[in-house]
Short mmCIF file of C-alpha atoms in Angstrom, two decimals:
data_model
loop_
_atom_site.label_atom_id
_atom_site.label_comp_id
_atom_site.label_asym_id
_atom_site.label_seq_id
_atom_site.Cartn_x
_atom_site.Cartn_y
_atom_site.Cartn_z
CA MET Z 7 24.78 31.98 10.40
CA THR Z 8 23.62 34.38 13.08
CA VAL Z 9 22.23 33.19 16.42
CA GLY Z 10 20.17 35.35 18.76
CA VAL Z 11 20.11 35.39 22.55
CA PHE Z 12 17.34 37.06 24.57
CA GLY Z 13 18.62 37.95 28.03
CA LEU Z 14 22.20 38.62 29.13
CA GLY Z 15 22.08 37.55 32.76
CA ARG Z 16 24.52 35.05 34.26
CA PHE Z 17 23.45 32.14 32.07
CA GLY Z 18 22.61 34.20 28.95
CA SER Z 19 26.06 35.82 28.88
CA PHE Z 20 27.72 32.44 29.31
CA TRP Z 21 25.56 30.82 26.61
CA ALA Z 22 26.06 33.71 24.15
CA SER Z 23 29.77 33.54 24.72
CA LEU Z 24 29.80 29.77 24.11
CA LEU Z 25 27.79 30.07 20.88
CA SER Z 26 30.03 32.90 19.67
CA GLU Z 27 32.86 30.38 19.24
CA ARG Z 28 30.90 28.92 16.29
CA PHE Z 29 28.39 31.55 15.21
CA SER Z 30 27.91 35.24 14.85
CA VAL Z 31 25.89 36.08 17.99
CA ILE Z 32 23.50 39.00 18.52
CA ALA Z 33 21.72 39.65 21.80
CA TYR Z 34 18.97 41.68 23.42
CA ASP Z 35 18.48 42.62 27.04
CA ARG Z 36 15.88 45.01 28.39
CA ASP Z 37 18.54 46.55 30.63
CA PRO Z 38 20.43 49.01 28.39
CA ASP Z 39 23.39 49.15 30.80
CA ILE Z 40 24.24 45.46 30.67
CA LYS Z 41 27.54 44.81 28.89
CA PRO Z 42 27.51 41.97 26.35
CA PRO Z 43 30.36 39.40 26.37
CA GLN Z 44 33.23 39.75 23.89
CA ARG Z 45 32.23 39.04 20.24
CA VAL Z 46 28.51 39.43 21.07
CA ARG Z 47 26.69 42.43 19.56
CA ARG Z 48 23.67 44.05 21.21
CA VAL Z 49 20.71 44.59 18.87
CA SER Z 50 17.10 45.77 18.93
CA LEU Z 51 14.13 43.39 19.26
CA GLU Z 52 13.46 43.92 15.51
CA ALA Z 53 16.93 42.67 14.56
CA LEU Z 54 16.74 39.77 17.05
CA GLY Z 55 13.38 38.59 15.67
CA ASN Z 56 14.83 38.35 12.18
CA CYS Z 57 17.63 35.88 12.86
CA PRO Z 58 17.16 32.13 12.25
CA ILE Z 59 17.08 31.12 15.93
CA VAL Z 60 16.63 32.94 19.22
CA PHE Z 61 17.59 31.32 22.52
CA LEU Z 62 15.57 32.57 25.48
CA CYS Z 63 17.83 32.94 28.51
CA VAL Z 64 15.44 34.42 31.04
CA THR Z 65 14.06 33.31 34.40
CA ILE Z 66 11.42 30.61 34.02
CA ARG Z 67 8.64 32.73 35.51
CA ALA Z 68 9.39 35.52 32.97
CA VAL Z 69 8.78 33.29 29.92
CA PRO Z 70 5.08 34.15 29.31
CA GLU Z 71 5.81 37.88 29.43
CA VAL Z 72 8.94 37.57 27.24
CA LEU Z 73 7.05 35.53 24.64
CA GLN Z 74 4.43 38.26 24.39
CA VAL Z 75 7.17 40.90 24.06
CA ILE Z 76 9.03 39.09 21.28
CA ALA Z 77 6.13 37.53 19.33
CA PRO Z 78 5.31 40.62 17.22
CA TYR Z 79 8.93 40.86 16.01
CA LEU Z 80 9.41 37.27 14.87
CA ALA Z 81 10.11 36.48 11.23
CA LYS Z 82 8.10 33.52 9.90
CA ASN Z 83 10.88 30.93 10.22
CA THR Z 84 12.67 32.14 13.35
CA ILE Z 85 13.06 29.21 15.76
CA ILE Z 86 12.42 29.99 19.40
CA ALA Z 87 14.53 27.80 21.70
CA ASP Z 88 14.10 28.09 25.46
CA THR Z 89 16.81 27.05 27.93
CA CYS Z 90 14.64 26.70 31.07
CA SER Z 91 15.54 24.39 33.95
CA VAL Z 92 11.99 23.00 33.95
CA LYS Z 93 10.28 22.05 30.73
CA VAL Z 94 6.61 21.02 30.91
CA LEU Z 95 5.20 24.43 31.81
CA PRO Z 96 7.50 26.54 29.55
CA GLY Z 97 6.75 24.04 26.73
CA LYS Z 98 3.03 24.71 27.23
CA TRP Z 99 3.67 28.48 27.23
CA LEU Z 100 5.75 28.32 24.03
CA LEU Z 101 2.96 26.50 22.18
CA GLU Z 102 0.33 28.84 23.62
CA TYR Z 103 1.90 32.30 23.26
CA LEU Z 104 3.86 32.00 20.01
CA PRO Z 105 2.35 32.34 16.54
CA GLN Z 106 1.13 29.02 15.06
CA GLU Z 107 3.89 28.97 12.45
CA THR Z 108 6.84 29.68 14.80
CA PRO Z 109 9.13 26.63 15.08
CA ILE Z 110 9.94 25.66 18.68
CA LEU Z 111 12.90 23.81 20.20
CA ALA Z 112 12.88 23.09 23.94
CA THR Z 113 16.42 22.74 25.32
CA HIS Z 114 18.00 22.44 28.75
CA PRO Z 115 21.77 22.77 28.94
CA MET Z 116 22.52 20.77 32.12
CA PHE Z 117 25.43 23.01 33.16
CA GLY Z 118 26.43 26.58 33.85
CA PRO Z 119 29.56 28.73 33.84
CA GLU Z 120 30.91 26.91 36.91
CA SER Z 121 30.57 23.28 35.79
CA ALA Z 122 31.70 24.19 32.26
CA LYS Z 123 34.86 26.02 33.25
CA ASP Z 124 37.06 23.00 32.58
CA GLY Z 125 35.43 22.28 29.21
CA LEU Z 126 32.16 20.84 27.95
CA GLU Z 127 33.21 17.17 27.63
CA GLY Z 128 30.92 14.92 29.64
CA LEU Z 129 28.25 17.60 30.04
CA ALA Z 130 24.73 17.05 28.70
CA ILE Z 131 22.05 19.07 26.96
CA MET Z 132 18.44 17.89 26.83
CA ILE Z 133 16.42 18.72 23.72
CA ASP Z 134 12.78 18.22 22.73
CA PRO Z 135 11.86 19.49 19.23
CA LEU Z 136 8.36 20.58 20.24
CA ARG Z 137 7.47 22.04 16.84
CA LEU Z 138 10.43 21.59 14.51
CA ASP Z 139 10.97 19.58 11.36
CA ALA Z 140 13.26 16.57 11.62
CA ARG Z 141 15.99 18.15 9.49
CA GLN Z 142 16.29 21.23 11.67
CA ALA Z 143 16.11 19.18 14.86
CA GLN Z 144 19.01 17.06 13.56
CA PHE Z 145 20.95 20.20 12.58
CA TRP Z 146 20.79 21.58 16.14
CA GLU Z 147 21.50 18.18 17.66
CA ASP Z 148 24.68 18.07 15.54
CA VAL Z 149 25.63 21.62 16.56
CA PHE Z 150 25.40 20.75 20.27
CA ALA Z 151 27.27 17.46 19.77
CA GLY Z 152 29.90 19.43 17.84
CA LEU Z 153 30.46 21.59 20.94
CA GLY Z 154 31.39 18.41 22.83
CA LEU Z 155 28.05 18.01 24.60
CA THR Z 156 26.13 14.76 25.11
CA VAL Z 157 22.75 15.42 23.51
CA VAL Z 158 19.83 13.71 25.26
CA ARG Z 159 16.49 13.68 23.45
CA MET Z 160 13.58 13.20 25.82
CA THR Z 161 10.11 14.67 26.25
CA CYS Z 162 9.57 17.68 28.47
CA GLU Z 163 7.66 15.45 30.87
CA GLU Z 164 10.46 12.86 31.08
CA HIS Z 165 12.87 15.73 31.68
CA ASP Z 166 10.89 17.19 34.58
CA ARG Z 167 10.38 13.77 36.14
CA GLU Z 168 14.13 13.11 36.21
CA ALA Z 169 15.25 16.71 36.85
CA ALA Z 170 13.09 16.72 40.00
CA TYR Z 171 15.87 14.52 41.39
CA SER Z 172 19.01 15.30 39.39
CA GLN Z 173 18.46 19.01 39.81
CA ALA Z 174 15.68 20.08 42.20
CA LEU Z 175 16.69 17.57 44.90
CA THR Z 176 20.35 18.56 44.67
CA HIS Z 177 19.46 22.22 45.12
CA PHE Z 178 16.88 21.51 47.85
CA VAL Z 179 19.44 19.58 49.87
CA GLY Z 180 22.36 21.86 48.98
CA ARG Z 181 20.61 25.09 50.00
CA SER Z 182 19.20 23.55 53.18
CA LEU Z 183 22.67 22.40 54.25
CA TYR Z 184 24.46 25.56 53.17
CA ARG Z 185 22.31 27.78 55.35
CA ILE Z 186 23.21 25.90 58.54
CA GLY Z 187 26.84 26.84 57.82
CA LEU Z 188 28.80 23.66 57.15
CA PRO Z 189 32.16 24.15 58.90
CA GLU Z 190 35.61 23.74 57.35
CA THR Z 191 37.64 21.28 59.42
CA PRO Z 192 41.04 19.61 59.17
CA ILE Z 193 39.30 16.26 59.81
CA ALA Z 194 37.02 16.54 56.76
CA THR Z 195 36.55 13.20 55.01
CA ARG Z 196 36.60 12.87 51.23
CA TRP Z 197 32.78 12.50 51.21
CA TYR Z 198 32.16 15.53 53.44
CA LYS Z 199 34.30 17.64 51.09
CA LYS Z 200 32.13 16.51 48.17
CA LEU Z 201 28.91 17.29 50.02
CA HIS Z 202 30.30 20.66 51.09
CA SER Z 203 31.24 21.54 47.49
CA VAL Z 204 27.71 20.67 46.31
CA ALA Z 205 26.17 22.94 48.97
CA LYS Z 206 28.52 25.81 48.10
CA GLN Z 207 27.76 25.40 44.40
CA CYS Z 208 23.97 25.43 44.75
CA VAL Z 209 23.85 28.89 46.29
CA ARG Z 210 25.70 30.42 43.33
CA ASP Z 211 22.51 30.22 41.29
CA SER Z 212 19.85 32.85 41.97
CA HIS Z 213 17.13 32.30 44.53
CA VAL Z 214 14.53 32.93 41.82
CA LEU Z 215 15.89 29.99 39.80
CA PHE Z 216 15.80 27.87 42.96
CA GLU Z 217 12.17 28.76 43.66
CA ASP Z 218 11.15 28.13 40.06
CA MET Z 219 12.86 24.70 40.01
CA GLN Z 220 10.98 23.75 43.17
CA THR Z 221 7.55 25.17 42.35
CA LEU Z 222 7.27 25.04 38.54
CA ASN Z 223 8.43 21.43 38.10
CA PRO Z 224 5.27 19.31 38.53
CA PHE Z 225 7.33 16.47 40.08
CA ALA Z 226 9.34 18.51 42.59
CA GLN Z 227 6.74 18.47 45.34
CA GLU Z 228 6.63 14.66 45.29
CA MET Z 229 10.44 14.67 45.40
CA ARG Z 230 10.44 16.88 48.51
CA ARG Z 231 7.84 14.59 50.07
CA ARG Z 232 10.14 11.63 49.47
CA VAL Z 233 13.16 13.47 50.89
CA VAL Z 234 11.16 14.21 54.05
CA GLN Z 235 10.16 10.50 54.09
CA GLY Z 236 13.84 9.53 53.83
CA PHE Z 237 14.67 11.63 56.88
CA ILE Z 238 11.62 10.24 58.72
CA ASP Z 239 12.84 6.69 58.12
CA THR Z 240 16.37 7.51 59.25
CA LEU Z 241 15.17 9.23 62.42
CA GLN Z 242 12.87 6.26 63.05
CA ASP Z 243 15.89 3.94 62.79
CA LEU Z 244 17.57 6.06 65.44
CA GLY Z 245 14.53 5.91 67.73
CA ASP Z 246 14.10 9.66 67.46
CA PRO Z 247 11.04 10.84 69.41
CA SER Z 248 10.16 13.38 66.72
CA THR Z 249 9.33 10.72 64.13
CA GLN Z 250 5.60 10.90 64.77
CA GLN Z 251 5.56 14.61 64.05
CA LEU Z 252 7.51 14.16 60.83
CA ILE Z 253 4.96 11.59 59.69
CA GLN Z 254 2.25 14.19 60.26
CA ILE Z 255 4.12 16.68 58.08
CA ASP Z 256 4.44 14.05 55.44
CA GLU Z 257 0.66 13.60 55.41
CA LYS Z 258 0.26 17.37 55.21
CA ILE Z 259 2.57 17.52 52.17
CA ARG Z 260 0.52 14.81 50.47
CA GLU Z 261 -2.75 16.65 51.07
CA GLU Z 262 -1.97 20.23 50.23
CA PRO Z 263 -0.43 21.00 46.85
CA HIS Z 264 1.73 24.10 47.16
CA ASP Z 265 3.47 24.29 43.84
CA ARG Z 266 2.37 26.75 41.23
CA CYS Z 267 1.88 24.23 38.42
CA SER Z 268 -1.77 23.80 39.31
CA GLU Z 269 -2.55 27.52 39.47
CA MET D 28 58.61 -3.69 66.16
CA THR D 29 55.39 -5.64 66.44
CA VAL D 30 52.00 -3.96 66.33
CA GLY D 31 48.76 -5.55 67.54
CA VAL D 32 45.25 -5.22 66.14
CA PHE D 33 42.14 -6.26 68.09
CA GLY D 34 39.29 -7.00 65.66
CA LEU D 35 39.50 -8.08 62.03
CA GLY D 36 36.27 -6.66 60.65
CA ARG D 37 36.13 -4.43 57.57
CA PHE D 38 38.17 -1.61 59.12
CA GLY D 39 40.44 -3.81 61.28
CA SER D 40 41.55 -5.90 58.30
CA PHE D 41 42.25 -2.77 56.29
CA TRP D 42 44.15 -1.12 59.14
CA ALA D 43 46.19 -4.28 59.91
CA SER D 44 47.06 -4.58 56.25
CA LEU D 45 48.17 -0.95 56.09
CA LEU D 46 50.35 -1.26 59.20
CA SER D 47 51.88 -4.49 57.88
CA GLU D 48 53.68 -2.46 55.21
CA ARG D 49 55.89 -1.00 57.98
CA PHE D 50 55.58 -3.33 60.95
CA SER D 51 55.21 -6.93 61.90
CA VAL D 52 51.47 -7.18 62.66
CA ILE D 53 49.68 -9.64 64.92
CA ALA D 54 45.93 -9.73 65.36
CA TYR D 55 43.15 -11.16 67.48
CA ASP D 56 39.49 -11.69 66.63
CA ARG D 57 36.96 -13.55 68.76
CA ASP D 58 35.65 -15.23 65.59
CA PRO D 59 38.07 -18.14 64.95
CA ASP D 60 36.93 -18.48 61.33
CA ILE D 61 37.86 -14.97 60.23
CA LYS D 62 40.79 -14.99 57.80
CA PRO D 63 43.54 -12.41 58.54
CA PRO D 64 44.93 -10.29 55.67
CA GLN D 65 48.20 -11.29 54.02
CA ARG D 66 51.29 -10.77 56.24
CA VAL D 67 49.10 -10.56 59.39
CA ARG D 68 49.41 -13.37 61.92
CA ARG D 69 46.55 -14.38 64.24
CA VAL D 70 47.54 -14.71 67.89
CA SER D 71 46.00 -15.35 71.31
CA LEU D 72 44.95 -12.57 73.69
CA GLU D 73 48.07 -13.33 75.76
CA ALA D 74 50.38 -12.66 72.81
CA LEU D 75 48.46 -9.57 71.76
CA GLY D 76 48.65 -8.05 75.25
CA ASN D 77 52.42 -8.37 75.25
CA CYS D 78 53.18 -6.28 72.17
CA PRO D 79 54.11 -2.57 72.47
CA ILE D 80 50.85 -1.21 71.04
CA VAL D 81 47.37 -2.63 70.37
CA PHE D 82 44.93 -0.85 68.06
CA LEU D 83 41.28 -1.51 68.92
CA CYS D 84 39.28 -1.93 65.72
CA VAL D 85 35.86 -2.79 67.10
CA THR D 86 32.42 -1.18 66.97
CA ILE D 87 32.17 1.81 69.29
CA ARG D 88 29.49 0.26 71.48
CA ALA D 89 31.70 -2.80 72.04
CA VAL D 90 34.60 -0.82 73.54
CA PRO D 91 33.69 -1.18 77.26
CA GLU D 92 33.31 -4.97 76.91
CA VAL D 93 36.51 -5.31 74.85
CA LEU D 94 38.50 -3.27 77.38
CA GLN D 95 37.38 -5.61 80.15
CA VAL D 96 38.33 -8.63 78.03
CA ILE D 97 41.83 -7.39 77.18
CA ALA D 98 42.77 -5.61 80.44
CA PRO D 99 43.97 -8.76 82.29
CA TYR D 100 46.38 -9.62 79.44
CA LEU D 101 48.10 -6.24 79.07
CA ALA D 102 51.82 -5.92 79.74
CA LYS D 103 52.76 -2.84 81.79
CA ASN D 104 53.84 -0.67 78.87
CA THR D 105 51.43 -1.81 76.15
CA ILE D 106 49.79 1.23 74.60
CA ILE D 107 46.07 0.91 73.88
CA ALA D 108 45.04 2.97 70.84
CA ASP D 109 41.40 3.11 69.85
CA THR D 110 40.26 3.99 66.31
CA CYS D 111 36.64 4.93 67.07
CA SER D 112 34.64 7.34 64.92
CA VAL D 113 33.53 9.20 68.02
CA LYS D 114 36.01 10.08 70.75
CA VAL D 115 34.64 11.66 73.96
CA LEU D 116 32.81 8.59 75.23
CA PRO D 117 35.43 5.98 74.19
CA GLY D 118 38.10 8.27 75.72
CA LYS D 119 36.20 8.20 79.01
CA TRP D 120 35.89 4.42 78.80
CA LEU D 121 39.62 3.96 78.08
CA LEU D 122 40.53 5.98 81.18
CA GLU D 123 37.92 4.18 83.27
CA TYR D 124 38.36 0.53 82.29
CA LEU D 125 42.11 0.22 81.70
CA PRO D 126 44.68 -0.23 84.45
CA GLN D 127 46.09 3.07 85.81
CA GLU D 128 49.52 2.47 84.27
CA THR D 129 48.32 1.57 80.73
CA PRO D 130 49.34 4.27 78.23
CA ILE D 131 46.45 5.46 76.01
CA LEU D 132 46.40 7.01 72.54
CA ALA D 133 43.06 8.08 71.05
CA THR D 134 43.11 8.03 67.24
CA HIS D 135 40.60 8.41 64.45
CA PRO D 136 41.77 7.56 60.95
CA MET D 137 39.39 9.72 58.82
CA PHE D 138 39.18 7.20 56.00
CA GLY D 139 38.41 3.60 55.15
CA PRO D 140 39.27 1.03 52.49
CA GLU D 141 37.20 2.93 49.88
CA SER D 142 38.61 6.43 50.28
CA ALA D 143 42.15 5.04 50.69
CA LYS D 144 42.13 2.87 47.59
CA ASP D 145 44.00 5.49 45.54
CA GLY D 146 46.59 6.10 48.25
CA LEU D 147 46.77 7.88 51.58
CA GLU D 148 47.95 11.29 50.38
CA GLY D 149 45.57 14.04 51.50
CA LEU D 150 43.87 11.80 54.06
CA ALA D 151 43.87 12.73 57.75
CA ILE D 152 44.21 10.97 61.08
CA MET D 153 43.16 12.65 64.32
CA ILE D 154 45.17 11.84 67.45
CA ASP D 155 44.83 12.76 71.12
CA PRO D 156 47.52 11.30 73.43
CA LEU D 157 45.17 10.83 76.36
CA ARG D 158 47.77 9.19 78.61
CA LEU D 159 51.04 9.00 76.74
CA ASP D 160 54.44 10.60 77.26
CA ALA D 161 55.45 13.27 74.76
CA ARG D 162 58.21 11.12 73.22
CA GLN D 163 55.85 8.23 72.40
CA ALA D 164 53.15 10.58 71.15
CA GLN D 165 55.71 12.12 68.78
CA PHE D 166 56.87 8.66 67.68
CA TRP D 167 53.34 7.67 66.58
CA GLU D 168 52.68 11.05 65.04
CA ASP D 169 55.82 10.50 62.93
CA VAL D 170 54.72 6.96 61.99
CA PHE D 171 51.37 8.20 60.71
CA ALA D 172 52.97 11.13 58.87
CA GLY D 173 55.42 8.63 57.37
CA LEU D 174 52.47 6.70 55.89
CA GLY D 175 51.52 9.90 54.01
CA LEU D 176 48.73 10.94 56.36
CA THR D 177 48.03 14.45 57.61
CA VAL D 178 48.17 14.15 61.40
CA VAL D 179 45.72 16.42 63.24
CA ARG D 180 46.16 16.78 66.98
CA MET D 181 42.97 17.87 68.71
CA THR D 182 41.12 16.98 71.88
CA CYS D 183 38.44 14.28 71.82
CA GLU D 184 35.85 16.99 72.45
CA GLU D 185 37.06 19.14 69.55
CA HIS D 186 36.98 16.02 67.38
CA ASP D 187 33.38 15.13 68.24
CA ARG D 188 32.22 18.72 67.79
CA GLU D 189 33.65 18.84 64.23
CA ALA D 190 32.94 15.20 63.31
CA ALA D 191 29.26 15.78 64.12
CA TYR D 192 29.31 17.68 60.81
CA SER D 193 32.17 16.29 58.76
CA GLN D 194 31.06 12.73 59.45
CA ALA D 195 27.69 12.31 61.20
CA LEU D 196 25.94 14.92 59.01
CA THR D 197 27.35 13.39 55.82
CA HIS D 198 26.09 9.94 56.82
CA PHE D 199 22.73 11.27 58.10
CA VAL D 200 22.07 13.02 54.80
CA GLY D 201 23.64 10.29 52.66
CA ARG D 202 21.62 7.44 54.20
CA SER D 203 18.39 9.44 54.13
CA LEU D 204 18.83 10.19 50.43
CA TYR D 205 20.04 6.71 49.48
CA ARG D 206 16.93 5.04 50.87
CA ILE D 207 14.60 7.07 48.65
CA GLY D 208 16.44 5.56 45.67
CA LEU D 209 18.23 8.36 43.81
CA PRO D 210 17.76 7.57 40.10
CA GLU D 211 20.50 7.33 37.49
CA THR D 212 19.68 9.68 34.61
CA PRO D 213 21.41 10.82 31.40
CA ILE D 214 20.66 14.42 32.45
CA ALA D 215 22.58 14.18 35.72
CA THR D 216 24.48 17.36 36.53
CA ARG D 217 28.03 17.33 37.86
CA TRP D 218 26.71 18.21 41.33
CA TYR D 219 24.01 15.53 41.37
CA LYS D 220 26.65 12.93 40.49
CA LYS D 221 28.71 14.07 43.48
CA LEU D 222 25.72 13.93 45.82
CA HIS D 223 24.78 10.52 44.46
CA SER D 224 28.30 9.17 45.03
CA VAL D 225 28.23 10.41 48.65
CA ALA D 226 24.89 8.65 49.27
CA LYS D 227 26.16 5.40 47.72
CA GLN D 228 29.34 5.56 49.78
CA CYS D 229 27.63 6.13 53.13
CA VAL D 230 25.67 2.88 53.01
CA ARG D 231 28.86 0.82 52.56
CA ASP D 232 29.59 1.29 56.25
CA SER D 233 27.64 -0.85 58.69
CA HIS D 234 24.37 0.30 60.19
CA VAL D 235 25.83 -0.21 63.66
CA LEU D 236 28.58 2.31 62.88
CA PHE D 237 25.95 4.71 61.56
CA GLU D 238 23.84 4.42 64.72
CA ASP D 239 26.87 4.86 66.97
CA MET D 240 28.02 7.96 65.08
CA GLN D 241 24.57 9.47 65.52
CA THR D 242 23.87 8.49 69.12
CA LEU D 243 27.28 8.29 70.82
CA ASN D 244 28.63 11.64 69.56
CA PRO D 245 27.39 14.22 72.10
CA PHE D 246 27.11 16.87 69.34
CA ALA D 247 25.24 14.81 66.73
CA GLN D 248 21.76 15.47 68.07
CA GLU D 249 22.30 19.23 67.84
CA MET D 250 23.61 18.69 64.28
CA ARG D 251 20.42 16.81 63.31
CA ARG D 252 18.36 19.58 64.87
CA ARG D 253 20.20 22.12 62.72
CA VAL D 254 19.73 20.01 59.57
CA VAL D 255 15.98 19.86 60.27
CA GLN D 256 16.09 23.65 60.85
CA GLY D 257 17.82 24.08 57.48
CA PHE D 258 15.00 22.20 55.74
CA ILE D 259 12.39 24.19 57.72
CA ASP D 260 13.92 27.45 56.50
CA THR D 261 14.04 26.25 52.90
CA LEU D 262 10.43 25.03 52.95
CA GLN D 263 9.46 28.35 54.55
CA ASP D 264 11.13 30.18 51.65
CA LEU D 265 9.00 28.14 49.29
CA GLY D 266 5.80 28.95 51.19
CA ASP D 267 5.33 25.32 52.09
CA PRO D 268 2.25 24.82 54.30
CA SER D 269 4.01 22.18 56.41
CA THR D 270 6.50 24.67 57.86
CA GLN D 271 4.56 25.07 61.10
CA GLN D 272 4.68 21.32 61.76
CA LEU D 273 8.41 21.21 61.09
CA ILE D 274 8.91 23.98 63.63
CA GLN D 275 7.08 21.83 66.17
CA ILE D 276 9.45 18.95 65.46
CA ASP D 277 12.34 21.29 65.92
CA GLU D 278 11.05 22.26 69.36
CA LYS D 279 10.55 18.57 70.17
CA ILE D 280 14.16 17.80 69.21
CA ARG D 281 15.37 20.61 71.47
CA GLU D 282 13.38 19.34 74.44
CA GLU D 283 13.93 15.60 74.38
CA PRO D 284 17.45 14.24 74.26
CA HIS D 285 17.48 10.91 72.49
CA ASP D 286 21.14 10.10 72.16
CA ARG D 287 22.79 7.58 74.41
CA CYS D 288 25.56 9.86 75.66
CA SER D 289 23.51 10.91 78.65
CA GLU D 290 22.59 7.38 79.70
#
């Protein structure tokens, strides 16, 4: 069986490489200079659209454009599987921009090259068979389980609700701490070392992915509001004179939506 | 050799227990009902003041009062060693409230019962021989190293400057996140699990310790200002409309000192 990958960036190359341990993998990238991983063969859009499944490994914001690029080349039964870090909006785009008959599998591998470098055991992949028959959904669930992954079936909405914390919060906090320059010190505690490693890890992902996680997940704004509230409460405990101002910000965040989900 | 411990709270009991593996340990606590750990014998203040070294294991804010309580009972050569999580202010108090001839060793074991439960290897203890001859300082350095600890000699000021991050920042962030109720989810990433474990750990320590870390470390306020600045910058990246208000808070924090170091 041949598996297709659209996009050979950091995640796409990693994902293609992982799949190539089980399948014959072909890939497309609009950049002709990008070098595919070992065992992965670069092909044209025509060839990609003819294989049984194509995983989209592109930035979230690029999905609508990529769907319009690939749609004309899709064979009738080619499954399109996205791998986006948010799911509600890409799910809507998949159903909207793809031909009526194209089967659709929403997936989110909850890991990247860094967290997977010591093996896949204990790592999770979320799947939502948005438009896929039960037999094919089970087939892909078994494939992912066969790789050693924990497969979690949930709706795109459940995913975004939980990922607003498990992912968007982690990156929001990690990036905010990283930029103030957490020092290395011989008196680091075990817990500071953990926090430091989280901050260092978060900035390995692209800033575009970070922005998309924060602004294209419909639950991320509420998460940020709650994080600000958490800091307000802590500063209040400490009798910090700036608490009143933080409460005003909090009200501002409640009033003015600034994510792009509502655009 | 007999070692004394003043205070049998969570840390004092742990510390007394640890020392009892090498030394005969006697302890005092003002609460007559508190049960000492195995191998540790409760004694009067008179007996405690006569042993070669007494470790103070009390809340930071209690140090001035405790020093006044114990001072009249101290034998001429009894070393007083504090174990406070901040060092500049307790160091000043030790020099101020103890008799001129009392030898003083400032220490900060960078761990507690939780982080030490799998052994002491890789854990650090900071020491600053504030008023101690070189031979005795070396003796205690060797004792701590003999327990498997990494001994870090630095001044109390260096300690507080670095602990404002390695400790106060970790607890500031951990407590603020814990109170918003980080959810458990099957799609937790490796990094979210780490962040979650840090938040859960921070709230095991008492709220009094948390407050003292934040308000009695002369560098903690500047740390909190920088954390707020980090969030400002991140929200600014995201085009968040509340950025302007956060900048006002930041200016407020700069203007109005609200720690207790300057009292």
